Short mmCIF file of C-alpha atoms in Angstrom, two decimals:
data_model
loop_
_atom_site.label_atom_id
_atom_site.label_comp_id
_atom_site.label_asym_id
_atom_site.label_seq_id
_atom_site.Cartn_x
_atom_site.Cartn_y
_atom_site.Cartn_z
CA MET A 5 -4.10 3.96 -4.13
CA CYS A 6 -1.83 1.24 -2.79
CA THR A 7 -4.46 0.05 -0.33
CA PHE A 8 -7.01 -0.33 -3.11
CA TRP A 9 -4.43 -2.28 -5.13
CA TYR A 10 -3.98 -4.45 -2.04
CA VAL A 11 -7.76 -5.05 -1.90
CA ASP A 12 -7.73 -6.04 -5.57
CA ALA A 13 -4.85 -8.47 -4.99
CA LEU A 14 -6.61 -9.99 -1.97
CA ALA A 15 -9.81 -10.47 -3.98
CA ARG A 16 -7.96 -12.05 -6.89
CA SER A 17 -6.15 -14.43 -4.53
CA GLY A 18 -9.41 -15.61 -2.97
CA ARG A 19 -9.07 -13.82 0.35
CA LEU A 20 -12.48 -12.20 -0.02
CA ASP A 21 -13.30 -11.62 3.66
CA GLU A 22 -10.02 -9.81 4.20
CA ALA A 23 -10.44 -7.87 0.94
CA ARG A 24 -13.95 -6.77 1.89
CA LEU A 25 -12.95 -5.72 5.39
CA THR A 26 -9.97 -3.73 4.11
CA PHE A 27 -12.07 -2.10 1.38
CA GLU A 28 -14.84 -1.10 3.78
CA LYS A 29 -12.34 0.24 6.31
CA MET A 30 -10.56 2.26 3.62
CA LEU A 31 -13.85 3.88 2.59
CA THR A 32 -14.05 5.44 6.07
CA TYR A 33 -10.85 7.41 5.39
CA GLY A 34 -12.36 9.54 2.62
CA ASN A 35 -13.24 13.08 3.56
CA HIS A 36 -16.76 14.55 3.38
CA LEU A 37 -16.40 14.82 -0.42
CA GLY A 38 -15.14 11.25 -0.82
CA LEU A 39 -11.59 12.38 -1.56
CA TYR A 40 -8.51 10.48 -0.43
CA ALA A 41 -5.21 12.10 0.53
CA GLU A 42 -1.83 10.71 -0.50
CA GLU A 43 -1.23 9.46 3.02
CA ILE A 44 -3.23 8.65 6.11
CA GLY A 45 -1.67 9.43 9.48
CA PRO A 46 -1.63 7.10 12.50
CA THR A 47 -4.87 8.57 13.85
CA GLY A 48 -6.64 8.71 10.47
CA GLU A 49 -5.81 12.28 9.52
CA GLN A 50 -5.31 13.00 5.84
CA LEU A 51 -1.82 14.10 4.87
CA GLY A 52 -0.47 15.45 1.59
CA ASN A 53 -2.19 16.18 -1.68
CA PHE A 54 -5.35 14.68 -3.17
CA PRO A 55 -4.29 12.81 -6.37
CA GLN A 56 -7.82 11.99 -7.44
CA ALA A 57 -7.40 10.23 -10.75
CA PHE A 58 -5.07 7.61 -9.30
CA SER A 59 -6.92 6.88 -6.07
CA HIS A 60 -10.33 6.82 -7.71
CA LEU A 61 -9.25 4.52 -10.53
CA ALA A 62 -7.77 2.15 -7.95
CA LEU A 63 -10.95 2.37 -5.86
CA ILE A 64 -13.18 1.62 -8.86
CA THR A 65 -10.99 -1.27 -10.01
CA ALA A 66 -10.91 -2.82 -6.53
CA ALA A 67 -14.66 -2.36 -6.05
CA MET A 68 -15.53 -3.93 -9.40
CA ASN A 69 -13.25 -6.91 -8.96
CA LEU A 70 -14.23 -7.53 -5.33
CA ASP A 71 -17.91 -7.33 -6.23
CA TYR A 72 -17.44 -9.72 -9.14
CA GLN A 73 -15.52 -12.22 -7.03
CA LEU A 74 -18.15 -12.07 -4.27
CA ASP A 75 -20.96 -12.63 -6.79
CA HIS A 76 -19.35 -15.32 -8.94
CA GLY A 77 -16.95 -17.13 -6.61
CA VAL A 78 -13.25 -17.08 -6.02
CA GLY A 79 -11.16 -17.15 -9.16
CA ALA A 80 -14.11 -16.50 -11.47
CA VAL A 81 -13.17 -15.02 -14.80
CA GLY A 82 -15.82 -13.04 -16.55
CA ALA A 83 -16.68 -10.11 -18.68
CA PHE A 84 -17.48 -7.29 -16.30
CA PRO A 85 -16.54 -3.89 -17.75
CA GLY A 86 -12.79 -3.55 -17.93
CA GLU A 87 -12.02 -7.22 -17.17
CA ARG A 88 -9.62 -7.66 -20.08
CA TRP A 89 -7.69 -4.59 -19.03
CA LEU A 90 -7.69 -5.56 -15.35
CA ALA A 91 -6.44 -9.09 -15.97
CA ARG A 92 -3.14 -7.86 -17.41
#
């Protein structure tokens, strides 16, 4: 969840290349069902529980904001679904 928040912060601050790279790398850590563990070990192993609501909400938020910033330019403010909620 924290890594997806980091991606969202990078995208909002205009660091789109870094945000995209981090997002794409993080996607590789999901298991065969697309689930993310609480922690990722040094060699990529999944550790702990699978708190799905939190990690998936963070993933969706980061994906939507990164996509919007890539499409509309850095710092663009628009009306994609959830934008008012995300801007707070």
